[in-house]
Amino acid sequence: MEVDRRAFIASLGGPAVVALMDHEAKAEALEHYMEERLDEMVAQNQSGQPEKFPTVAEIEAQIETRPYRRGAGSVFTGQRGENVKKLKPMPDKPTLEDFFELRFAPANHVLQSATRAMKTGMSEEIILACLLHDCVLSLIKPDHGWWGAQLFEPYIPEKSAFAIRYHQTLRFFPDEQAGYEYPDQYYRIFGHDYTPPQYIQDTYKMLKNHKWYMEPRLVTVNDLYAFDPNAKVSIEPFEDIIGRHFKQPKEGLGYDNSSSAHMWRTLARPDNPL
Ligand SMILES: [Fe+2]
Ligand SMILES: [Fe+2]
């Protein structure tokens, strides 16, 4: 079960109260809190009440409650309001695998996506696209399809880059035939009354008639949020596909003068003030 740190602390009476508790009392309180939450979740399931999703206005009202913007990449923000951690430096000539280990980690979501694509017999271009499709979220979140495609474009097949660029758009549009439903997670993070902006609608129109429509569509089909905490995923099963389709520059990512080299350098050193 995921523990909402702030809600937990608030349930005990705030940080000042928590500061006075000894270790054992905190552990006990946490256990109690988790039991309560679990009971709530079970009760909610039994009552058959659908989850109440926020509105766009409610989500907007949260903006000024945070010290960061939701669009900041994860290497720039602490987890759940905590301070950021010191990052391990990258090797001199970093590879894609180094970035997975040191900047995209834990990368569960993309590894799980690619594992699913592999198990269901998708093409190597699609498996690669699934493996990379959300990695750029470490750097920046808005328009992550476009940013992600740009980051990887110099190194991967055109079809994989196309799939990464446009999966973001197709996420908003269900396709029953392909087995893709609008995700509940989008009601949670955008609001249940959200409509995608015009440029996303226009992009969708373009994609519907595109000969490569199925490339990004297959990324969305493998783009699930469910994650089994016991499932062990790693980059190892994808080493061969990376070897065949990812043009690793000999100078290392960030130092090959490609059109996205600066993006890799920013990921490598997000603490640089300029
Ligand atoms: Fe995505
Ligand atoms: Fe995703």
mmCIF file of C-alpha atoms and ligand atoms in Angstrom:
data_model
loop_
_atom_site.group_PDB
_atom_site.id
_atom_site.type_symbol
_atom_site.label_atom_id
_atom_site.label_comp_id
_atom_site.label_asym_id
_atom_site.label_seq_id
_atom_site.Cartn_x
_atom_site.Cartn_y
_atom_site.Cartn_z
ATOM 1 C CA MET A 1 0.000 0.000 0.000
ATOM 2 C CA GLU A 2 1.241 3.467 -0.806
ATOM 3 C CA VAL A 3 1.512 5.774 2.203
ATOM 4 C CA ASP A 4 0.683 9.410 1.666
ATOM 5 C CA ARG A 5 3.294 10.907 4.018
ATOM 6 C CA ARG A 6 1.541 14.235 4.433
ATOM 7 C CA ALA A 7 -1.844 12.675 5.119
ATOM 8 C CA PHE A 8 -0.230 10.306 7.608
ATOM 9 C CA ILE A 9 1.556 13.112 9.485
ATOM 10 C CA ALA A 10 -1.612 15.231 9.439
ATOM 11 C CA SER A 11 -3.612 12.289 10.834
ATOM 12 C CA LEU A 12 -1.300 12.262 13.865
ATOM 13 C CA GLY A 13 -1.708 15.964 14.518
ATOM 14 C CA GLY A 14 1.043 17.491 12.384
ATOM 15 C CA PRO A 15 4.864 17.508 12.244
ATOM 16 C CA ALA A 16 5.244 19.029 15.732
ATOM 17 C CA VAL A 17 3.404 16.105 17.316
ATOM 18 C CA VAL A 18 5.335 13.592 15.242
ATOM 19 C CA ALA A 19 8.629 15.176 16.343
ATOM 20 C CA LEU A 20 7.795 14.328 19.967
ATOM 21 C CA MET A 21 7.111 10.652 19.232
ATOM 22 C CA ASP A 22 9.818 8.043 19.714
ATOM 23 C CA HIS A 23 10.671 5.524 17.028
ATOM 24 C CA GLU A 24 8.447 2.794 18.366
ATOM 25 C CA ALA A 25 5.444 5.079 18.722
ATOM 26 C CA LYS A 26 5.913 6.197 15.107
ATOM 27 C CA ALA A 27 6.142 2.625 13.850
ATOM 28 C CA GLU A 28 3.000 1.718 15.741
ATOM 29 C CA ALA A 29 1.147 4.773 14.445
ATOM 30 C CA LEU A 30 2.150 3.925 10.888
ATOM 31 C CA GLU A 31 0.886 0.386 11.240
ATOM 32 C CA HIS A 32 -2.370 1.654 12.676
ATOM 33 C CA TYR A 33 -2.715 4.201 9.866
ATOM 34 C CA MET A 34 -2.105 1.561 7.202
ATOM 35 C CA GLU A 35 -4.676 -0.764 8.734
ATOM 36 C CA GLU A 36 -7.198 2.043 8.712
ATOM 37 C CA ARG A 37 -6.476 2.928 5.106
ATOM 38 C CA LEU A 38 -6.732 -0.699 4.085
ATOM 39 C CA ASP A 39 -10.084 -0.958 5.849
ATOM 40 C CA GLU A 40 -11.234 2.172 4.054
ATOM 41 C CA MET A 41 -10.151 0.762 0.699
ATOM 42 C CA VAL A 42 -11.949 -2.518 1.353
ATOM 43 C CA ALA A 43 -15.072 -0.661 2.482
ATOM 44 C CA GLN A 44 -14.951 1.489 -0.635
ATOM 45 C CA ASN A 45 -14.703 -1.589 -2.848
ATOM 46 C CA GLN A 46 -17.543 -3.331 -1.034
ATOM 47 C CA SER A 47 -19.840 -0.336 -1.167
ATOM 48 C CA GLY A 48 -19.397 -0.371 -4.929
ATOM 49 C CA GLN A 49 -18.908 3.386 -4.797
ATOM 50 C CA PRO A 50 -16.823 4.501 -7.719
ATOM 51 C CA GLU A 51 -13.695 6.480 -6.866
ATOM 52 C CA LYS A 52 -14.383 10.225 -6.708
ATOM 53 C CA PHE A 53 -12.104 11.969 -9.197
ATOM 54 C CA PRO A 54 -11.182 15.643 -8.800
ATOM 55 C CA THR A 55 -12.312 18.403 -11.153
ATOM 56 C CA VAL A 56 -9.954 20.534 -13.239
ATOM 57 C CA ALA A 57 -10.682 23.436 -10.863
ATOM 58 C CA GLU A 58 -9.758 21.342 -7.796
ATOM 59 C CA ILE A 59 -6.482 20.337 -9.407
ATOM 60 C CA GLU A 60 -5.731 23.936 -10.285
ATOM 61 C CA ALA A 61 -6.405 24.979 -6.702
ATOM 62 C CA GLN A 62 -3.512 22.727 -5.611
ATOM 63 C CA ILE A 63 -0.915 24.651 -7.622
ATOM 64 C CA GLU A 64 -0.069 27.116 -4.883
ATOM 65 C CA THR A 65 0.180 24.397 -2.236
ATOM 66 C CA ARG A 66 3.460 23.089 -3.694
ATOM 67 C CA PRO A 67 6.996 24.426 -3.683
ATOM 68 C CA TYR A 68 7.548 23.101 -7.222
ATOM 69 C CA ARG A 69 5.534 22.861 -10.432
ATOM 70 C CA ARG A 70 4.029 19.571 -11.529
ATOM 71 C CA GLY A 71 5.879 19.830 -14.822
ATOM 72 C CA ALA A 72 9.360 19.718 -13.274
ATOM 73 C CA GLY A 73 11.275 16.558 -14.122
ATOM 74 C CA SER A 74 11.742 14.107 -11.265
ATOM 75 C CA VAL A 75 15.498 14.734 -10.990
ATOM 76 C CA PHE A 76 14.614 18.330 -10.020
ATOM 77 C CA THR A 77 12.120 17.639 -7.233
ATOM 78 C CA GLY A 78 12.217 15.670 -3.994
ATOM 79 C CA GLN A 79 9.913 12.711 -3.503
ATOM 80 C CA ARG A 80 6.675 13.703 -1.735
ATOM 81 C CA GLY A 81 7.923 17.035 -0.486
ATOM 82 C CA GLU A 82 11.199 15.656 0.891
ATOM 83 C CA ASN A 83 14.548 17.252 0.143
ATOM 84 C CA VAL A 84 16.321 16.041 -2.968
ATOM 85 C CA LYS A 85 19.155 13.522 -2.601
ATOM 86 C CA LYS A 86 22.719 13.926 -3.804
ATOM 87 C CA LEU A 87 22.986 12.204 -7.187
ATOM 88 C CA LYS A 88 25.788 9.844 -8.111
ATOM 89 C CA PRO A 89 27.981 11.356 -10.830
ATOM 90 C CA MET A 90 27.755 9.844 -14.307
ATOM 91 C CA PRO A 91 30.756 8.055 -15.830
ATOM 92 C CA ASP A 92 32.845 10.018 -18.373
ATOM 93 C CA LYS A 93 31.281 8.341 -21.384
ATOM 94 C CA PRO A 94 27.799 7.473 -20.206
ATOM 95 C CA THR A 95 25.676 4.890 -22.002
ATOM 96 C CA LEU A 96 21.911 4.458 -22.076
ATOM 97 C CA GLU A 97 22.242 1.788 -19.383
ATOM 98 C CA ASP A 98 24.155 4.247 -17.158
ATOM 99 C CA PHE A 99 21.310 6.733 -17.477
ATOM 100 C CA PHE A 100 18.802 3.996 -16.609
ATOM 101 C CA GLU A 101 20.762 3.149 -13.487
ATOM 102 C CA LEU A 102 21.675 6.655 -12.334
ATOM 103 C CA ARG A 103 19.008 9.063 -13.639
ATOM 104 C CA PHE A 104 15.889 7.183 -14.800
ATOM 105 C CA ALA A 105 15.808 4.771 -11.838
ATOM 106 C CA PRO A 106 13.727 3.030 -10.634
ATOM 107 C CA ALA A 107 12.181 3.087 -14.159
ATOM 108 C CA ASN A 108 9.726 0.389 -13.106
ATOM 109 C CA HIS A 109 6.998 1.763 -15.309
ATOM 110 C CA VAL A 110 8.950 1.709 -18.575
ATOM 111 C CA LEU A 111 10.610 -1.628 -17.808
ATOM 112 C CA GLN A 112 7.236 -3.140 -17.068
ATOM 113 C CA SER A 113 5.831 -1.673 -20.274
ATOM 114 C CA ALA A 114 8.655 -3.094 -22.380
ATOM 115 C CA THR A 115 8.355 -6.467 -20.622
ATOM 116 C CA ARG A 116 4.703 -6.594 -21.581
ATOM 117 C CA ALA A 117 5.500 -5.617 -25.175
ATOM 118 C CA MET A 118 8.098 -8.370 -25.359
ATOM 119 C CA LYS A 119 5.787 -10.994 -23.876
ATOM 120 C CA THR A 120 3.050 -10.123 -26.346
ATOM 121 C CA GLY A 121 5.407 -10.480 -29.305
ATOM 122 C CA MET A 122 5.635 -6.875 -30.487
ATOM 123 C CA SER A 123 8.279 -5.666 -32.930
ATOM 124 C CA GLU A 124 11.710 -4.679 -31.630
ATOM 125 C CA GLU A 125 11.025 -1.037 -32.565
ATOM 126 C CA ILE A 126 7.924 -1.071 -30.349
ATOM 127 C CA ILE A 127 9.663 -2.858 -27.486
ATOM 128 C CA LEU A 128 12.388 -0.201 -27.632
ATOM 129 C CA ALA A 129 9.777 2.591 -27.780
ATOM 130 C CA CYS A 130 8.025 1.136 -24.711
ATOM 131 C CA LEU A 131 11.343 0.933 -22.874
ATOM 132 C CA LEU A 132 12.073 4.614 -23.564
ATOM 133 C CA HIS A 133 8.612 6.163 -23.804
ATOM 134 C CA ASP A 134 8.514 7.977 -20.429
ATOM 135 C CA CYS A 135 12.219 8.252 -19.551
ATOM 136 C CA VAL A 136 12.239 11.978 -20.313
ATOM 137 C CA LEU A 137 9.913 12.529 -17.320
ATOM 138 C CA SER A 138 13.124 12.685 -15.284
ATOM 139 C CA LEU A 139 13.896 15.890 -17.186
ATOM 140 C CA ILE A 140 10.506 17.463 -17.904
ATOM 141 C CA LYS A 141 6.868 16.427 -17.873
ATOM 142 C CA PRO A 142 4.680 18.650 -20.093
ATOM 143 C CA ASP A 143 4.642 17.445 -23.703
ATOM 144 C CA HIS A 144 6.811 14.498 -22.722
ATOM 145 C CA GLY A 145 5.992 12.716 -25.980
ATOM 146 C CA TRP A 146 7.677 15.432 -28.016
ATOM 147 C CA TRP A 147 10.541 15.959 -25.566
ATOM 148 C CA GLY A 148 11.126 12.220 -25.283
ATOM 149 C CA ALA A 149 11.206 11.705 -29.042
ATOM 150 C CA GLN A 150 13.685 14.562 -29.388
ATOM 151 C CA LEU A 151 15.942 13.169 -26.665
ATOM 152 C CA PHE A 152 16.206 9.750 -28.328
ATOM 153 C CA GLU A 153 15.746 10.610 -32.004
ATOM 154 C CA PRO A 154 19.446 10.790 -32.966
ATOM 155 C CA TYR A 155 19.993 7.245 -31.676
ATOM 156 C CA ILE A 156 16.945 5.126 -32.480
ATOM 157 C CA PRO A 157 14.870 3.917 -35.475
ATOM 158 C CA GLU A 158 12.429 6.451 -36.932
ATOM 159 C CA LYS A 159 9.439 4.289 -36.055
ATOM 160 C CA SER A 160 10.429 4.105 -32.388
ATOM 161 C CA ALA A 161 10.825 7.900 -32.210
ATOM 162 C CA PHE A 162 7.426 8.328 -33.909
ATOM 163 C CA ALA A 163 5.852 5.992 -31.356
ATOM 164 C CA ILE A 164 7.398 7.900 -28.432
ATOM 165 C CA ARG A 165 6.418 11.333 -29.825
ATOM 166 C CA TYR A 166 2.772 10.441 -30.348
ATOM 167 C CA HIS A 167 1.962 8.034 -27.505
ATOM 168 C CA GLN A 168 1.232 11.129 -25.376
ATOM 169 C CA THR A 169 -1.528 12.235 -27.770
ATOM 170 C CA LEU A 170 -3.076 8.797 -28.204
ATOM 171 C CA ARG A 171 -3.219 8.301 -24.411
ATOM 172 C CA PHE A 172 -6.184 10.704 -24.437
ATOM 173 C CA PHE A 173 -8.170 8.773 -27.044
ATOM 174 C CA PRO A 174 -9.588 5.294 -26.453
ATOM 175 C CA ASP A 175 -9.343 2.668 -29.170
ATOM 176 C CA GLU A 176 -11.488 -0.314 -28.302
ATOM 177 C CA GLN A 177 -10.315 -2.387 -31.227
ATOM 178 C CA ALA A 178 -6.703 -1.998 -30.218
ATOM 179 C CA GLY A 179 -7.618 -2.731 -26.583
ATOM 180 C CA TYR A 180 -6.964 0.709 -25.185
ATOM 181 C CA GLU A 181 -9.295 2.461 -22.703
ATOM 182 C CA TYR A 182 -9.047 5.994 -21.320
ATOM 183 C CA PRO A 183 -7.045 5.549 -18.084
ATOM 184 C CA ASP A 184 -8.534 6.285 -14.647
ATOM 185 C CA GLN A 185 -5.164 7.762 -13.778
ATOM 186 C CA TYR A 186 -5.913 10.620 -16.209
ATOM 187 C CA TYR A 187 -9.137 11.440 -14.348
ATOM 188 C CA ARG A 188 -6.966 11.624 -11.219
ATOM 189 C CA ILE A 189 -4.169 13.782 -12.592
ATOM 190 C CA PHE A 190 -5.991 16.021 -15.101
ATOM 191 C CA GLY A 191 -9.501 16.078 -13.550
ATOM 192 C CA HIS A 192 -12.565 14.156 -14.735
ATOM 193 C CA ASP A 193 -13.877 17.140 -16.733
ATOM 194 C CA TYR A 194 -10.610 17.747 -18.602
ATOM 195 C CA THR A 195 -10.519 18.091 -22.375
ATOM 196 C CA PRO A 196 -7.145 17.962 -24.114
ATOM 197 C CA PRO A 197 -6.051 21.224 -25.780
ATOM 198 C CA GLN A 198 -6.600 21.901 -29.467
ATOM 199 C CA TYR A 199 -3.084 20.941 -30.575
ATOM 200 C CA ILE A 200 -3.575 17.460 -29.061
ATOM 201 C CA GLN A 201 -6.931 17.112 -30.867
ATOM 202 C CA ASP A 202 -5.306 18.211 -34.130
ATOM 203 C CA THR A 203 -2.436 15.789 -33.639
ATOM 204 C CA TYR A 204 -4.940 12.989 -33.044
ATOM 205 C CA LYS A 205 -6.726 13.845 -36.289
ATOM 206 C CA MET A 206 -3.431 13.663 -38.155
ATOM 207 C CA LEU A 207 -2.513 10.338 -36.520
ATOM 208 C CA LYS A 208 -5.822 8.640 -37.268
ATOM 209 C CA ASN A 209 -5.007 8.691 -40.976
ATOM 210 C CA HIS A 210 -1.294 8.092 -40.625
ATOM 211 C CA LYS A 211 0.232 4.871 -41.937
ATOM 212 C CA TRP A 212 2.151 4.535 -38.671
ATOM 213 C CA TYR A 213 -0.886 5.058 -36.402
ATOM 214 C CA MET A 214 -0.362 1.673 -34.776
ATOM 215 C CA GLU A 215 3.200 2.442 -33.628
ATOM 216 C CA PRO A 216 2.244 4.949 -30.898
ATOM 217 C CA ARG A 217 -1.035 3.095 -30.349
ATOM 218 C CA LEU A 218 0.884 -0.045 -29.366
ATOM 219 C CA VAL A 219 2.893 1.992 -26.866
ATOM 220 C CA THR A 220 -0.378 3.104 -25.241
ATOM 221 C CA VAL A 221 -1.601 -0.495 -25.169
ATOM 222 C CA ASN A 222 1.488 -1.440 -23.139
ATOM 223 C CA ASP A 223 1.367 1.735 -21.053
ATOM 224 C CA LEU A 224 -0.262 0.428 -17.886
ATOM 225 C CA TYR A 225 0.032 1.863 -14.427
ATOM 226 C CA ALA A 226 -0.609 -1.328 -12.530
ATOM 227 C CA PHE A 227 2.603 -2.515 -11.025
ATOM 228 C CA ASP A 228 3.082 -5.719 -9.152
ATOM 229 C CA PRO A 229 5.538 -4.807 -6.355
ATOM 230 C CA ASN A 230 6.777 -8.398 -6.358
ATOM 231 C CA ALA A 231 7.532 -8.486 -10.071
ATOM 232 C CA LYS A 232 11.232 -8.229 -10.746
ATOM 233 C CA VAL A 233 11.978 -6.141 -13.801
ATOM 234 C CA SER A 234 15.409 -5.214 -15.103
ATOM 235 C CA ILE A 235 17.024 -3.839 -18.190
ATOM 236 C CA GLU A 236 18.883 -7.081 -18.871
ATOM 237 C CA PRO A 237 16.280 -8.735 -21.127
ATOM 238 C CA PHE A 238 16.485 -5.663 -23.384
ATOM 239 C CA GLU A 239 20.264 -5.519 -23.795
ATOM 240 C CA ASP A 240 20.166 -7.246 -27.194
ATOM 241 C CA ILE A 241 17.471 -4.925 -28.555
ATOM 242 C CA ILE A 242 19.378 -1.895 -27.269
ATOM 243 C CA GLY A 243 22.532 -3.285 -28.896
ATOM 244 C CA ARG A 244 20.800 -3.711 -32.240
ATOM 245 C CA HIS A 245 18.768 -0.487 -32.324
ATOM 246 C CA PHE A 246 20.326 2.142 -30.056
ATOM 247 C CA LYS A 247 23.302 3.907 -31.644
ATOM 248 C CA GLN A 248 25.422 4.470 -28.567
ATOM 249 C CA PRO A 249 27.858 7.330 -29.363
ATOM 250 C CA LYS A 250 31.505 6.477 -28.673
ATOM 251 C CA GLU A 251 32.016 9.845 -26.893
ATOM 252 C CA GLY A 252 29.192 9.019 -24.470
ATOM 253 C CA LEU A 253 25.653 10.453 -24.370
ATOM 254 C CA GLY A 254 25.932 14.214 -23.964
ATOM 255 C CA TYR A 255 29.306 14.606 -25.657
ATOM 256 C CA ASP A 256 28.665 13.627 -29.273
ATOM 257 C CA ASN A 257 27.348 17.002 -30.474
ATOM 258 C CA SER A 258 24.002 15.502 -31.445
ATOM 259 C CA SER A 259 20.872 17.681 -31.508
ATOM 260 C CA SER A 260 19.905 16.388 -28.047
ATOM 261 C CA ALA A 261 23.363 16.193 -26.420
ATOM 262 C CA HIS A 262 22.524 19.138 -24.136
ATOM 263 C CA MET A 263 19.460 17.314 -22.829
ATOM 264 C CA TRP A 264 21.623 14.376 -21.741
ATOM 265 C CA ARG A 265 24.101 16.760 -20.095
ATOM 266 C CA THR A 266 21.277 18.465 -18.178
ATOM 267 C CA LEU A 267 20.115 15.061 -16.958
ATOM 268 C CA ALA A 268 23.675 14.240 -15.951
ATOM 269 C CA ARG A 269 24.081 17.474 -13.922
ATOM 270 C CA PRO A 270 20.691 18.749 -12.769
ATOM 271 C CA ASP A 271 22.328 20.597 -9.856
ATOM 272 C CA ASN A 272 24.120 23.040 -12.156
ATOM 273 C CA PRO A 273 22.752 26.530 -11.506
ATOM 274 C CA LEU A 274 23.285 27.651 -15.118
HETATM 275 FE FE FE B 1 3.823 8.729 -21.398
HETATM 276 FE FE FE B 2 3.822 5.546 -19.680
#
